[in-house]
């Protein structure tokens, strides 16, 4: 199943036609909740189960599951308005034979982006190198054909395959050829919409699934401006706060993710920037956001939750264990920050705000720092972020089950999936192809080895719960090792 079929499934819920949608028929769905575990491939789930010594929430019997492919349109990451720029490059198409190719490849990986150590984290010693043996032909294919979150989130949002770095534009990348996305579709039938994330609110996944359109995800300030200005969103949440560092401490403002003018307007409830015409209410403090999540106060019509954090809510906090590198990290070895809301609280606050619309809603909640931990080869913090994501899944289920919400499992569809995977295998995965992680017992990080600081093109899991779950899973178009058929 390709991620683009999710777009078809969502539009089938709304009875909105889609040229590139799969022929899925789903009726009776009023609310759609999508939770994206950024980078959440199968071994991420395996690592979390092994550490916890227990099944995950998404392993429950009421979840339906399948697998989806995430390959990009082509292997480059730039707009290319040339003949054929919208055509699929066959070399990046996911292939079981190519992915599971166990022919040994000598030396280190030769794929650009996989030849240098992972990015450093505050407080950690540098990772030793050389790091990433080529291993096997399948590993090298996975590296070469990898997608990024911009193009995969675009596929989820619009049903269109595109190049890495794109935000809801097609393979040509021209802004005037901006494509229709899920937010457009939801707004066209009067639904409320929102996106929240554990990373920057205008990063690739919340940008694409929040209705932005841009030729490059790196145009962050422009994307933020569009998200606040367009009128398409009713809730925006995440990090990227100019006034706070990754430990939640005040700093000299850094306007990396939002312009100084728009930030001033949000804080002062003015509109000198021209981008705050929607009259957003800005919340930054954990207590204020938790009060909305706990239904202690009525949510505003336009809710912006920009928490005390720059790059993420929790992942980027400074390590406090002396003398270790990221691969030696311990789960919760550095205590979690106490001045930011959890992903669950952000998500439930958003749901309380969106549920005020009698016509229903669409919400995307991203566990964005699962991917950040993988880029750093920090298995421990990857598990922390997945645990937070699973807590969010349970919180969503509990919220829908409440008697005081308009949502029920007869009118609500929950989808939990990922935008891509990473190359994470067992400790001898360089000589044993696709070796499973080593079970070291509950409470201990499983034995593992990272095979890159970047993404892979392996299949990722998709879980569906509630109204239409079986139909979403039935829309899969191909089988592989990780399907449940």
CSV table of C-alpha atoms in Angstrom, one decimal, residues 242-475:
chain,number,residue,atom,x,y,z
A,242,UNK,CA,12.0,32.0,19.3
A,243,UNK,CA,12.3,32.9,23.0
A,244,UNK,CA,13.4,29.5,24.5
A,245,UNK,CA,16.2,27.1,24.0
A,246,UNK,CA,16.1,23.3,23.9
A,247,UNK,CA,16.1,23.1,27.7
A,248,UNK,CA,13.1,25.4,27.9
A,249,UNK,CA,15.2,28.4,29.2
A,250,UNK,CA,14.9,32.0,28.0
A,251,UNK,CA,17.4,33.1,25.3
A,252,UNK,CA,18.0,36.0,23.0
A,253,UNK,CA,15.2,35.6,20.4
A,254,UNK,CA,16.1,33.5,17.3
A,255,UNK,CA,13.6,33.8,14.5
A,256,UNK,CA,14.4,30.6,12.7
A,257,UNK,CA,10.9,29.3,12.3
A,258,UNK,CA,8.7,32.4,12.5
A,259,UNK,CA,9.2,36.1,11.6
A,260,UNK,CA,9.8,38.6,14.4
A,261,UNK,CA,6.7,40.5,13.1
A,262,UNK,CA,4.4,37.6,13.2
A,263,UNK,CA,5.7,36.5,16.6
A,264,UNK,CA,5.1,39.9,18.0
A,265,UNK,CA,1.6,39.9,16.7
A,266,UNK,CA,0.9,36.5,18.2
A,267,UNK,CA,2.1,37.6,21.6
A,268,UNK,CA,0.4,40.9,21.5
A,269,UNK,CA,-2.8,39.8,19.6
A,270,UNK,CA,-2.2,42.4,16.9
A,271,UNK,CA,-1.9,42.1,13.1
A,272,UNK,CA,0.8,44.5,12.0
A,273,UNK,CA,2.4,41.6,10.1
A,274,UNK,CA,-0.8,40.9,8.1
A,275,UNK,CA,-0.5,37.2,9.0
A,276,UNK,CA,-2.5,37.3,12.2
A,277,UNK,CA,-5.8,38.3,10.7
A,278,UNK,CA,-7.3,35.1,12.1
A,279,UNK,CA,-6.8,36.5,15.6
A,280,UNK,CA,-4.9,33.5,17.0
A,281,UNK,CA,-4.7,33.0,20.8
A,282,UNK,CA,-1.0,32.1,21.6
A,283,UNK,CA,-0.3,29.7,24.6
A,284,UNK,CA,3.3,28.9,25.6
A,285,UNK,CA,3.1,27.7,29.1
A,286,UNK,CA,2.5,24.0,30.0
A,287,UNK,CA,-0.1,24.9,32.6
A,288,UNK,CA,-2.2,26.8,30.2
A,289,UNK,CA,-2.2,24.1,27.6
A,290,UNK,CA,-2.8,21.4,30.2
A,291,UNK,CA,-5.9,23.3,31.4
A,292,UNK,CA,-7.4,23.2,27.9
A,293,UNK,CA,-6.5,19.5,27.7
A,294,UNK,CA,-8.2,18.9,31.1
A,295,UNK,CA,-11.3,20.9,30.1
A,296,UNK,CA,-10.8,23.4,32.8
A,297,UNK,CA,-11.1,26.3,30.4
A,298,UNK,CA,-12.9,26.7,27.0
A,299,UNK,CA,-10.6,26.6,24.0
A,300,UNK,CA,-10.3,29.7,21.8
A,301,UNK,CA,-11.5,29.6,18.3
A,302,UNK,CA,-8.0,29.8,16.9
A,303,UNK,CA,-5.5,28.0,19.2
A,304,UNK,CA,-1.7,28.3,18.8
A,305,UNK,CA,0.4,26.3,21.2
A,306,UNK,CA,4.1,27.1,20.7
A,307,UNK,CA,5.8,25.5,23.7
A,308,UNK,CA,9.0,26.3,25.5
A,309,UNK,CA,11.4,24.7,23.1
A,310,UNK,CA,13.4,25.4,20.0
A,311,UNK,CA,14.0,22.1,18.1
A,312,UNK,CA,11.7,19.8,20.0
A,313,UNK,CA,9.7,19.4,23.2
A,314,UNK,CA,11.9,16.8,24.8
A,315,UNK,CA,14.5,15.1,22.6
A,316,UNK,CA,17.0,18.0,22.3
A,317,UNK,CA,17.4,18.5,26.1
A,318,UNK,CA,21.0,18.6,27.2
A,319,UNK,CA,22.4,15.2,28.3
A,320,UNK,CA,23.4,15.0,31.9
A,321,UNK,CA,25.1,11.6,32.0
A,322,UNK,CA,28.9,12.3,32.0
A,323,UNK,CA,31.1,10.9,29.3
A,324,UNK,CA,28.7,9.0,27.0
A,325,UNK,CA,27.9,9.3,23.4
A,326,UNK,CA,24.4,9.1,21.9
A,327,UNK,CA,24.6,5.3,21.3
A,328,UNK,CA,25.3,4.8,25.0
A,329,UNK,CA,22.4,6.9,26.2
A,330,UNK,CA,19.8,5.4,28.7
A,331,UNK,CA,16.1,5.8,28.5
A,332,UNK,CA,15.1,8.7,30.7
A,333,UNK,CA,18.8,8.8,31.9
A,334,UNK,CA,18.5,12.6,31.5
A,335,UNK,CA,15.2,13.5,33.2
A,336,UNK,CA,12.4,14.9,31.0
A,337,UNK,CA,11.8,18.6,31.0
A,338,UNK,CA,8.9,19.6,33.3
A,339,UNK,CA,8.1,22.9,31.6
A,340,UNK,CA,6.6,21.6,28.3
A,341,UNK,CA,3.3,19.7,27.7
A,342,UNK,CA,3.4,16.1,26.6
A,343,UNK,CA,2.4,15.1,23.1
A,344,UNK,CA,-0.7,13.6,24.6
A,345,UNK,CA,-1.6,16.9,26.3
A,346,UNK,CA,-1.0,18.9,23.1
A,347,UNK,CA,-3.2,16.4,21.2
A,348,UNK,CA,-6.1,16.4,23.6
A,349,UNK,CA,-6.0,20.2,23.9
A,350,UNK,CA,-6.3,20.3,20.1
A,351,UNK,CA,-9.1,17.8,20.1
A,352,UNK,CA,-11.1,19.7,22.7
A,353,UNK,CA,-10.7,22.8,20.5
A,354,UNK,CA,-11.7,21.1,17.2
A,355,UNK,CA,-14.6,19.2,18.8
A,356,UNK,CA,-16.5,22.5,19.2
A,357,UNK,CA,-17.4,22.2,15.5
A,358,UNK,CA,-20.6,20.2,15.0
A,359,UNK,CA,-19.5,19.2,11.4
A,360,UNK,CA,-16.4,17.3,12.7
A,361,UNK,CA,-12.7,17.7,12.4
A,362,UNK,CA,-9.4,16.6,11.1
A,363,UNK,CA,-6.2,16.5,13.3
A,364,UNK,CA,-2.7,15.4,12.6
A,365,UNK,CA,-0.5,14.8,15.7
A,366,UNK,CA,3.2,14.1,14.9
A,367,UNK,CA,5.8,12.3,17.1
A,368,UNK,CA,8.4,14.2,15.2
A,369,UNK,CA,11.4,13.6,17.5
A,370,UNK,CA,11.3,9.8,16.9
A,371,UNK,CA,13.1,10.8,13.7
A,372,UNK,CA,15.4,13.3,15.4
A,373,UNK,CA,16.6,10.5,17.8
A,374,UNK,CA,17.3,8.2,14.8
A,375,UNK,CA,19.3,10.9,13.0
A,376,UNK,CA,21.4,11.1,16.1
A,377,UNK,CA,21.6,7.3,16.5
A,378,UNK,CA,20.2,7.7,20.0
A,379,UNK,CA,18.2,4.5,20.5
A,380,UNK,CA,17.3,5.4,24.1
A,381,UNK,CA,15.6,8.7,23.2
A,382,UNK,CA,14.0,7.1,20.2
A,383,UNK,CA,12.2,4.7,22.7
A,384,UNK,CA,11.3,7.7,24.9
A,385,UNK,CA,9.6,9.4,21.9
A,386,UNK,CA,7.8,6.2,20.9
A,387,UNK,CA,6.5,5.8,24.4
A,388,UNK,CA,5.2,9.3,24.4
A,389,UNK,CA,3.5,8.6,21.0
A,390,UNK,CA,1.9,5.4,22.4
A,391,UNK,CA,0.7,7.3,25.4
A,392,UNK,CA,-0.9,9.7,22.9
A,393,UNK,CA,-2.6,6.9,21.1
A,394,UNK,CA,-4.1,5.7,24.4
A,395,UNK,CA,-5.1,9.3,25.3
A,396,UNK,CA,-6.9,9.6,22.0
A,397,UNK,CA,-8.8,6.4,22.6
A,398,UNK,CA,-9.8,7.5,26.1
A,399,UNK,CA,-10.9,10.9,24.8
A,400,UNK,CA,-13.2,9.4,22.1
A,401,UNK,CA,-14.6,7.1,24.8
A,402,UNK,CA,-15.6,10.0,27.0
A,403,UNK,CA,-19.3,10.8,27.3
A,404,UNK,CA,-18.8,14.5,27.0
A,405,UNK,CA,-17.2,14.6,23.5
A,406,UNK,CA,-19.1,14.6,20.2
A,407,UNK,CA,-16.7,11.9,18.9
A,408,UNK,CA,-17.5,8.2,19.1
A,409,UNK,CA,-15.9,5.2,17.5
A,410,UNK,CA,-18.9,5.0,15.2
A,411,UNK,CA,-18.0,8.4,13.7
A,412,UNK,CA,-14.2,8.7,14.2
A,413,UNK,CA,-11.3,7.1,12.3
A,414,UNK,CA,-7.8,7.0,13.9
A,415,UNK,CA,-4.8,6.2,11.7
A,416,UNK,CA,-1.3,5.7,13.2
A,417,UNK,CA,1.5,5.4,10.7
A,418,UNK,CA,5.0,6.7,9.7
A,419,UNK,CA,6.4,8.7,6.8
A,420,UNK,CA,9.6,6.6,6.4
A,421,UNK,CA,11.9,4.3,8.3
A,422,UNK,CA,15.7,4.3,9.2
A,423,UNK,CA,18.3,1.6,8.9
A,424,UNK,CA,18.3,0.0,12.4
A,425,UNK,CA,19.1,-3.7,12.8
A,426,UNK,CA,20.7,-6.1,15.3
A,427,UNK,CA,24.3,-5.6,16.7
A,428,UNK,CA,25.8,-7.9,14.0
A,429,UNK,CA,23.6,-6.5,11.2
A,430,UNK,CA,26.7,-5.7,9.1
A,431,UNK,CA,27.4,-9.5,8.7
A,432,UNK,CA,23.9,-10.9,9.4
A,433,UNK,CA,21.4,-9.3,6.9
A,434,UNK,CA,18.4,-7.6,8.5
A,435,UNK,CA,19.3,-9.1,11.9
A,436,UNK,CA,16.6,-8.5,14.5
A,437,UNK,CA,17.3,-6.4,17.5
A,438,UNK,CA,18.8,-8.3,20.5
A,439,UNK,CA,16.4,-8.6,23.4
A,440,UNK,CA,18.3,-7.6,26.5
A,441,UNK,CA,15.3,-7.8,28.8
A,442,UNK,CA,12.8,-5.2,30.0
A,443,UNK,CA,14.2,-1.8,31.0
A,444,UNK,CA,17.4,-2.3,28.9
A,445,UNK,CA,18.0,-0.8,25.5
A,446,UNK,CA,17.9,-3.7,23.0
A,447,UNK,CA,21.2,-4.6,21.2
A,448,UNK,CA,21.3,-2.8,17.9
A,449,UNK,CA,23.4,-1.2,15.2
A,450,UNK,CA,22.7,1.9,13.2
A,451,UNK,CA,23.5,1.8,9.4
A,452,UNK,CA,23.1,5.5,8.7
A,453,UNK,CA,22.3,9.0,10.0
A,454,UNK,CA,19.5,9.3,7.4
A,455,UNK,CA,16.3,7.7,6.3
A,456,UNK,CA,15.6,4.3,4.6
A,457,UNK,CA,13.0,3.2,2.1
A,458,UNK,CA,11.6,0.2,4.0
A,459,UNK,CA,7.9,-0.4,4.4
A,460,UNK,CA,6.4,1.2,7.5
A,461,UNK,CA,3.4,0.0,9.6
A,462,UNK,CA,0.0,1.5,9.4
A,463,UNK,CA,-2.6,0.9,12.1
A,464,UNK,CA,-6.2,1.9,11.9
A,465,UNK,CA,-8.9,2.0,14.6
A,466,UNK,CA,-12.5,2.9,14.7
A,467,UNK,CA,-14.9,3.6,11.8
A,468,UNK,CA,-13.6,2.6,8.5
A,469,UNK,CA,-10.4,0.9,9.9
A,470,UNK,CA,-10.9,-2.3,8.0
A,471,UNK,CA,-11.5,-0.5,4.7
A,472,UNK,CA,-8.4,1.6,5.1
A,473,UNK,CA,-6.3,-1.6,5.6
A,474,UNK,CA,-8.1,-3.4,2.7
A,475,UNK,CA,-7.0,-0.6,0.4
